[in-house]
Tab-separated table of C-alpha atoms in Angstrom:
chain	number	residue	atom	x	y	z
A	1	UNK	CA	137.290	117.917	86.809
A	2	UNK	CA	139.056	117.266	89.949
A	3	UNK	CA	139.829	120.294	91.522
A	4	UNK	CA	143.298	120.991	93.337
A	5	UNK	CA	143.653	121.798	96.833
A	6	UNK	CA	146.728	123.272	99.090
A	7	UNK	CA	146.795	120.619	102.069
A	8	UNK	CA	149.929	121.894	103.893
A	9	UNK	CA	152.479	124.758	103.578
A	10	UNK	CA	155.480	126.261	105.746
A	11	UNK	CA	158.285	128.811	105.429
A	12	UNK	CA	161.473	129.709	107.446
A	13	UNK	CA	163.089	133.042	107.309
A	14	UNK	CA	166.484	133.481	108.794
A	15	UNK	CA	165.589	130.639	111.189
A	16	UNK	CA	162.461	132.123	112.052
A	17	UNK	CA	159.180	129.707	111.221
A	18	UNK	CA	158.585	125.994	110.962
A	19	UNK	CA	158.275	123.547	108.041
A	20	UNK	CA	156.906	120.964	110.739
A	21	UNK	CA	153.318	120.712	109.578
A	22	UNK	CA	154.478	120.527	106.012
A	23	UNK	CA	156.946	117.725	106.436
A	24	UNK	CA	154.158	115.923	108.640
A	25	UNK	CA	151.637	115.871	106.065
A	26	UNK	CA	154.173	115.128	103.228
A	27	UNK	CA	155.343	112.024	105.400
A	28	UNK	CA	151.420	111.075	105.267
A	29	UNK	CA	151.904	111.146	101.251
A	30	UNK	CA	154.547	108.717	101.607
A	31	UNK	CA	152.823	106.375	103.957
A	32	UNK	CA	149.875	106.132	101.633
A	33	UNK	CA	152.353	105.353	99.018
A	34	UNK	CA	150.668	108.003	96.808
A	35	UNK	CA	152.566	109.289	93.745
A	36	UNK	CA	154.261	112.529	94.411
A	37	UNK	CA	155.758	115.025	92.011
A	38	UNK	CA	158.336	117.584	93.287
A	39	UNK	CA	158.598	120.938	91.805
A	40	UNK	CA	161.547	123.240	92.848
A	41	UNK	CA	162.157	126.877	92.657
A	42	UNK	CA	165.695	127.717	91.564
A	43	UNK	CA	168.067	129.811	94.029
A	44	UNK	CA	169.991	132.504	92.895
A	45	UNK	CA	173.218	130.278	92.597
A	46	UNK	CA	171.816	128.305	89.499
A	47	UNK	CA	172.379	131.566	87.479
A	48	UNK	CA	169.662	133.739	85.268
A	49	UNK	CA	171.217	132.117	82.071
A	50	UNK	CA	171.650	128.394	82.999
A	51	UNK	CA	169.460	125.884	81.201
A	52	UNK	CA	166.145	125.224	83.289
A	53	UNK	CA	166.105	121.662	84.476
A	54	UNK	CA	163.169	119.433	84.176
A	55	UNK	CA	160.529	120.246	87.322
A	56	UNK	CA	162.629	123.209	88.156
A	57	UNK	CA	160.929	127.056	87.774
A	58	UNK	CA	162.899	130.556	87.839
A	59	UNK	CA	162.034	134.091	88.041
A	60	UNK	CA	159.693	135.811	90.698
A	61	UNK	CA	156.674	134.444	88.445
A	62	UNK	CA	158.373	130.997	88.864
A	63	UNK	CA	156.448	130.023	91.895
A	64	UNK	CA	153.071	130.757	89.840
A	65	UNK	CA	154.223	128.681	86.959
A	66	UNK	CA	154.774	125.832	89.249
A	67	UNK	CA	151.375	126.297	90.449
A	68	UNK	CA	149.705	126.571	87.482
A	69	UNK	CA	151.301	123.011	86.340
A	70	UNK	CA	150.554	121.163	89.710
A	71	UNK	CA	146.768	122.279	89.459
A	72	UNK	CA	146.745	120.886	85.865
A	73	UNK	CA	148.751	117.518	86.741
A	74	UNK	CA	146.437	117.121	89.428
A	75	UNK	CA	143.186	117.536	87.707
A	76	UNK	CA	144.294	115.168	85.013
A	77	UNK	CA	145.268	112.580	87.364
A	78	UNK	CA	148.900	112.498	86.398
A	79	UNK	CA	149.934	112.647	90.415
A	80	UNK	CA	148.433	112.093	93.597
A	81	UNK	CA	150.429	115.043	95.235
A	82	UNK	CA	152.643	117.802	94.444
A	83	UNK	CA	155.364	119.321	96.595
A	84	UNK	CA	156.412	123.017	95.308
A	85	UNK	CA	159.638	123.824	97.416
A	86	UNK	CA	162.308	126.681	97.263
A	87	UNK	CA	165.346	127.702	99.411
A	88	UNK	CA	168.000	130.383	98.934
A	89	UNK	CA	170.421	131.534	101.256
A	90	UNK	CA	171.243	134.941	99.703
A	91	UNK	CA	172.122	136.548	103.076
A	92	UNK	CA	174.476	133.927	104.391
A	93	UNK	CA	175.152	131.700	101.233
A	94	UNK	CA	177.355	133.526	98.933
A	95	UNK	CA	180.151	135.869	99.206
A	96	UNK	CA	179.242	139.470	98.288
A	97	UNK	CA	180.916	139.779	94.948
A	98	UNK	CA	179.546	136.732	93.625
A	99	UNK	CA	176.017	137.642	94.824
A	100	UNK	CA	176.251	140.792	93.126
A	101	UNK	CA	177.538	139.219	89.925
A	102	UNK	CA	174.925	136.771	89.983
A	103	UNK	CA	172.058	139.647	90.062
A	104	UNK	CA	173.246	141.160	86.982
A	105	UNK	CA	171.034	139.707	84.975
A	106	UNK	CA	171.071	142.439	82.529
A	107	UNK	CA	174.662	142.955	82.411
A	108	UNK	CA	177.117	144.562	84.545
A	109	UNK	CA	176.397	148.256	83.321
A	110	UNK	CA	172.809	147.880	83.660
A	111	UNK	CA	171.495	147.152	87.078
A	112	UNK	CA	167.567	146.022	88.000
A	113	UNK	CA	167.121	149.299	89.849
A	114	UNK	CA	168.161	151.290	86.557
A	115	UNK	CA	165.902	148.541	84.389
A	116	UNK	CA	162.848	149.355	86.404
A	117	UNK	CA	163.573	152.963	86.342
A	118	UNK	CA	163.262	153.045	82.536
A	119	UNK	CA	160.206	150.834	82.855
A	120	UNK	CA	158.512	153.004	85.271
A	121	UNK	CA	159.297	155.853	82.547
A	122	UNK	CA	157.677	154.111	80.139
A	123	UNK	CA	154.786	153.064	82.231
A	124	UNK	CA	154.267	156.955	83.131
A	125	UNK	CA	154.417	157.697	79.362
A	126	UNK	CA	151.559	154.798	78.613
A	127	UNK	CA	149.129	156.182	81.674
A	128	UNK	CA	149.634	160.048	80.895
A	129	UNK	CA	151.252	160.351	84.086
A	130	UNK	CA	154.183	162.850	85.043
A	131	UNK	CA	157.347	161.587	87.098
A	132	UNK	CA	156.075	163.768	90.086
A	133	UNK	CA	152.849	161.893	89.925
A	134	UNK	CA	154.497	158.715	90.015
A	135	UNK	CA	156.573	159.761	92.950
A	136	UNK	CA	153.411	160.540	94.836
A	137	UNK	CA	151.918	157.168	94.183
A	138	UNK	CA	154.985	155.650	94.880
A	139	UNK	CA	155.001	157.288	98.581
A	140	UNK	CA	151.489	156.330	98.895
A	141	UNK	CA	152.335	152.750	97.961
A	142	UNK	CA	155.036	152.386	100.523
A	143	UNK	CA	153.016	153.657	103.239
A	144	UNK	CA	150.322	151.270	102.235
A	145	UNK	CA	153.171	148.457	102.904
A	146	UNK	CA	154.021	150.197	106.255
A	147	UNK	CA	150.215	149.844	107.435
A	148	UNK	CA	150.352	146.317	106.814
A	149	UNK	CA	153.688	145.707	108.816
A	150	UNK	CA	153.565	148.258	111.785
A	151	UNK	CA	156.218	146.589	113.721
A	152	UNK	CA	159.033	146.803	111.111
A	153	UNK	CA	161.173	149.391	111.709
A	154	UNK	CA	163.181	151.330	108.390
A	155	UNK	CA	166.393	153.144	108.602
A	156	UNK	CA	165.969	156.576	107.631
A	157	UNK	CA	168.901	156.389	104.975
A	158	UNK	CA	166.635	154.179	103.155
A	159	UNK	CA	164.202	156.986	102.039
A	160	UNK	CA	167.088	158.604	99.983
A	161	UNK	CA	166.934	158.379	96.223
A	162	UNK	CA	168.516	155.244	94.525
A	163	UNK	CA	167.441	156.474	90.989
A	164	UNK	CA	165.332	159.106	89.665
A	165	UNK	CA	161.998	157.383	90.398
A	166	UNK	CA	163.015	155.218	93.589
A	167	UNK	CA	164.061	155.313	97.008
A	168	UNK	CA	165.408	152.602	98.889
A	169	UNK	CA	162.445	151.661	100.639
A	170	UNK	CA	161.092	151.387	97.095
A	171	UNK	CA	163.262	148.334	95.946
A	172	UNK	CA	162.814	144.962	97.296
A	173	UNK	CA	165.493	143.716	99.637
A	174	UNK	CA	166.057	140.014	98.766
A	175	UNK	CA	169.346	139.710	101.346
A	176	UNK	CA	167.587	137.350	103.464
A	177	UNK	CA	167.309	133.451	103.876
A	178	UNK	CA	164.336	131.576	103.389
A	179	UNK	CA	163.243	128.119	102.490
A	180	UNK	CA	159.226	127.341	102.010
A	181	UNK	CA	157.035	124.848	100.388
A	182	UNK	CA	153.365	124.080	99.465
A	183	UNK	CA	151.877	120.477	99.414
A	184	UNK	CA	148.933	120.070	96.935
A	185	UNK	CA	146.476	116.958	96.387
A	186	UNK	CA	143.344	116.120	94.466
A	187	UNK	CA	139.788	116.800	95.826
A	188	UNK	CA	139.264	112.883	95.923
A	189	UNK	CA	142.201	112.265	98.047
A	190	UNK	CA	141.352	114.775	100.777
A	191	UNK	CA	140.045	112.082	103.090
A	192	UNK	CA	143.417	110.381	103.261
A	193	UNK	CA	145.280	113.203	105.131
A	194	UNK	CA	144.967	114.270	109.061
A	195	UNK	CA	145.399	117.961	108.173
A	196	UNK	CA	146.761	120.766	110.376
A	197	UNK	CA	144.574	123.477	108.815
A	198	UNK	CA	141.908	123.767	106.457
A	199	UNK	CA	142.485	122.543	102.743
A	200	UNK	CA	142.789	125.771	100.278
A	201	UNK	CA	141.458	125.335	96.897
A	202	UNK	CA	143.313	126.429	93.907
A	203	UNK	CA	140.622	128.135	92.246
A	204	UNK	CA	142.214	129.621	89.196
A	205	UNK	CA	145.983	130.361	87.956
A	206	UNK	CA	146.516	132.458	85.116
A	207	UNK	CA	150.125	133.106	83.404
A	208	UNK	CA	151.033	135.759	80.876
A	209	UNK	CA	153.968	136.343	78.918
A	210	UNK	CA	155.876	139.133	76.956
A	211	UNK	CA	157.626	138.500	73.835
A	212	UNK	CA	160.849	139.162	75.552
A	213	UNK	CA	162.425	140.806	78.556
A	214	UNK	CA	165.211	143.651	79.086
A	215	UNK	CA	165.449	146.960	77.575
A	216	UNK	CA	164.723	145.845	73.915
A	217	UNK	CA	161.113	144.987	75.354
A	218	UNK	CA	160.280	148.155	77.553
A	219	UNK	CA	157.438	149.414	75.225
A	220	UNK	CA	155.635	146.220	75.334
A	221	UNK	CA	156.514	145.345	79.136
A	222	UNK	CA	155.273	148.839	79.950
A	223	UNK	CA	151.706	147.919	78.652
A	224	UNK	CA	151.094	145.197	80.752
A	225	UNK	CA	149.047	143.213	78.393
A	226	UNK	CA	150.363	140.191	79.555
A	227	UNK	CA	149.407	140.925	83.037
A	228	UNK	CA	146.182	141.505	81.993
A	229	UNK	CA	146.030	138.043	80.501
A	230	UNK	CA	147.023	136.441	83.331
A	231	UNK	CA	144.464	138.162	85.508
A	232	UNK	CA	141.630	137.425	82.915
A	233	UNK	CA	142.404	133.716	82.783
A	234	UNK	CA	142.608	133.327	86.705
A	235	UNK	CA	139.117	135.040	86.920
A	236	UNK	CA	137.981	132.716	83.961
A	237	UNK	CA	139.090	129.903	85.865
A	238	UNK	CA	137.873	130.774	89.240
A	239	UNK	CA	134.268	131.661	87.738
A	240	UNK	CA	134.655	135.348	89.416
A	241	UNK	CA	135.977	138.974	89.245
A	242	UNK	CA	138.561	138.992	91.890
A	243	UNK	CA	139.145	142.744	92.026
A	244	UNK	CA	135.142	143.191	92.364
A	245	UNK	CA	135.213	140.596	95.542
A	246	UNK	CA	138.368	142.193	97.011
A	247	UNK	CA	136.784	145.782	96.504
A	248	UNK	CA	133.670	144.500	98.238
A	249	UNK	CA	135.615	143.342	101.404
A	250	UNK	CA	135.829	139.301	100.465
A	251	UNK	CA	139.346	138.783	99.765
A	252	UNK	CA	142.949	139.172	100.443
A	253	UNK	CA	145.806	140.296	98.340
A	254	UNK	CA	149.527	139.880	98.001
A	255	UNK	CA	150.563	142.078	95.243
A	256	UNK	CA	154.143	141.550	93.771
A	257	UNK	CA	156.012	144.487	95.236
A	258	UNK	CA	159.795	144.365	93.759
A	259	UNK	CA	159.379	148.203	92.577
A	260	UNK	CA	155.980	150.383	92.995
A	261	UNK	CA	155.276	150.203	89.048
A	262	UNK	CA	154.442	146.557	89.549
A	263	UNK	CA	151.437	146.829	92.165
A	264	UNK	CA	150.346	149.935	90.146
A	265	UNK	CA	150.043	148.101	87.231
A	266	UNK	CA	148.165	145.192	88.732
A	267	UNK	CA	145.467	147.683	90.229
A	268	UNK	CA	144.973	149.338	86.815
A	269	UNK	CA	144.838	145.978	84.820
A	270	UNK	CA	143.191	143.921	87.262
A	271	UNK	CA	140.468	146.718	87.068
A	272	UNK	CA	140.598	147.328	90.977
A	273	UNK	CA	140.487	150.753	89.710
A	274	UNK	CA	139.181	152.705	86.671
A	275	UNK	CA	142.164	155.167	86.361
A	276	UNK	CA	145.510	156.002	88.125
A	277	UNK	CA	143.793	158.765	89.542
A	278	UNK	CA	141.912	157.164	91.528
A	279	UNK	CA	144.464	155.019	93.197
A	280	UNK	CA	145.282	157.110	96.221
A	281	UNK	CA	141.892	156.762	97.474
A	282	UNK	CA	142.109	152.948	97.208
A	283	UNK	CA	145.518	152.731	99.007
A	284	UNK	CA	143.786	154.697	102.018
A	285	UNK	CA	141.129	151.813	102.163
A	286	UNK	CA	142.720	148.624	101.238
A	287	UNK	CA	146.083	146.973	101.922
A	288	UNK	CA	148.361	145.507	98.670
A	289	UNK	CA	149.917	143.025	100.634
A	290	UNK	CA	149.412	140.832	104.102
A	291	UNK	CA	152.634	141.705	105.802
A	292	UNK	CA	154.423	144.701	104.090
A	293	UNK	CA	155.265	142.807	100.564
A	294	UNK	CA	158.622	142.126	99.558
A	295	UNK	CA	159.925	145.484	100.905
A	296	UNK	CA	159.023	144.687	104.523
A	297	UNK	CA	158.336	140.978	104.529
A	298	UNK	CA	161.328	139.725	102.309
A	299	UNK	CA	162.003	136.593	100.426
A	300	UNK	CA	165.042	136.130	98.435
A	301	UNK	CA	165.635	135.997	94.613
A	302	UNK	CA	162.875	133.894	92.923
A	303	UNK	CA	161.038	132.717	95.998
A	304	UNK	CA	159.152	135.938	97.016
A	305	UNK	CA	155.646	134.688	95.280
A	306	UNK	CA	156.193	131.343	96.891
A	307	UNK	CA	156.395	133.020	100.134
A	308	UNK	CA	153.335	134.788	99.050
A	309	UNK	CA	151.542	131.630	98.456
A	310	UNK	CA	152.129	130.098	101.671
A	311	UNK	CA	151.427	132.925	103.911
A	312	UNK	CA	148.265	133.435	101.831
A	313	UNK	CA	147.214	129.725	102.507
A	314	UNK	CA	147.849	130.203	105.948
A	315	UNK	CA	145.804	133.559	106.487
A	316	UNK	CA	142.697	132.090	104.515
A	317	UNK	CA	142.602	129.412	107.362
A	318	UNK	CA	141.712	131.767	109.737
A	319	UNK	CA	140.612	134.906	107.839
A	320	UNK	CA	136.650	136.049	107.535
A	321	UNK	CA	137.775	136.426	104.065
A	322	UNK	CA	137.488	133.682	101.695
A	323	UNK	CA	139.371	134.518	98.787
A	324	UNK	CA	142.981	135.240	98.201
A	325	UNK	CA	145.052	136.653	95.184
A	326	UNK	CA	149.050	136.426	94.630
A	327	UNK	CA	150.816	137.948	92.004
A	328	UNK	CA	154.220	136.775	90.585
A	329	UNK	CA	156.536	138.937	88.518
A	330	UNK	CA	159.435	137.604	86.429
A	331	UNK	CA	162.539	139.622	85.407
A	332	UNK	CA	161.705	143.019	84.206
A	333	UNK	CA	158.029	141.587	84.129
A	334	UNK	CA	158.033	139.572	80.999
A	335	UNK	CA	156.451	136.642	82.950
A	336	UNK	CA	153.427	137.290	84.779
A	337	UNK	CA	151.143	135.285	87.000
A	338	UNK	CA	147.988	135.674	89.531
A	339	UNK	CA	146.599	132.927	91.399
A	340	UNK	CA	143.063	132.975	93.240
A	341	UNK	CA	142.851	130.615	96.198
A	342	UNK	CA	139.628	129.805	98.131
A	343	UNK	CA	138.799	128.482	101.281
A	344	UNK	CA	135.269	126.484	100.803
A	345	UNK	CA	132.712	126.270	103.242
């Protein structure tokens, strides 16, 4: 079966960054008259409950779902190339009232911060952890982000509690503008392109779905069994154990960091650690993110995992590590995705 490779990527946040390399290779696809499929990650403006259009993806796991689809279609020869793209101007493109209303996906009286607080409470129950123990891990998680992004300053006011379990710094901030994309092709077509950097293989993608999302499914969501499933299938497809490779210093990681409960679940369900008691020592030694995660390296609404894939692709092109793992998390966690990227010799 033919392998799928990322051959170009680019992103731009608040006017900083470049899409030139991505556009140049996409033009090569057109010049060669290759069959190109476009997949779009929906912006906030589409609305959470609106029907999902063909070739469109929604939620924080959407970019991983798009990547899984692209990989399958390329392997089967349905397309010669696939462009996964997304753009959203959450910072400048919405009046404040409209933006706030669009983000009330669980209703006006149940903000996402409270929903994730309830999820974290149930997660603590599942793990046999007190709330104080969770807050301690929460603090260590954010310090881990800061070590990956030492140049990013944080206003002291963001350290004030927002809910019983989260401070402002623990909640991802999507108030930014971002556009980005990934271009993929099949292994047998790599020779047709003049590439700006090394092609990166999509070694494995796993997706896991819970039965539903929201407050009625907290008991199931807090078990994160569907995250475990996503990790299992990504590892199976890539024919490796990502956590083992990462802990041995062979890989990079971009956890989904919307709220600390999500990366904590990743460490446990991905078997990076054997128990939550081992997490503090792990956080001292390893980095959860490339550049501080969604808290310090922001991307709007449905686009953080797309930004993570783009930056992981670029990091692997120059890193001494040859594997990269990127997590996606949709809604209150009802969709989970994990992608393993690989730079080949």
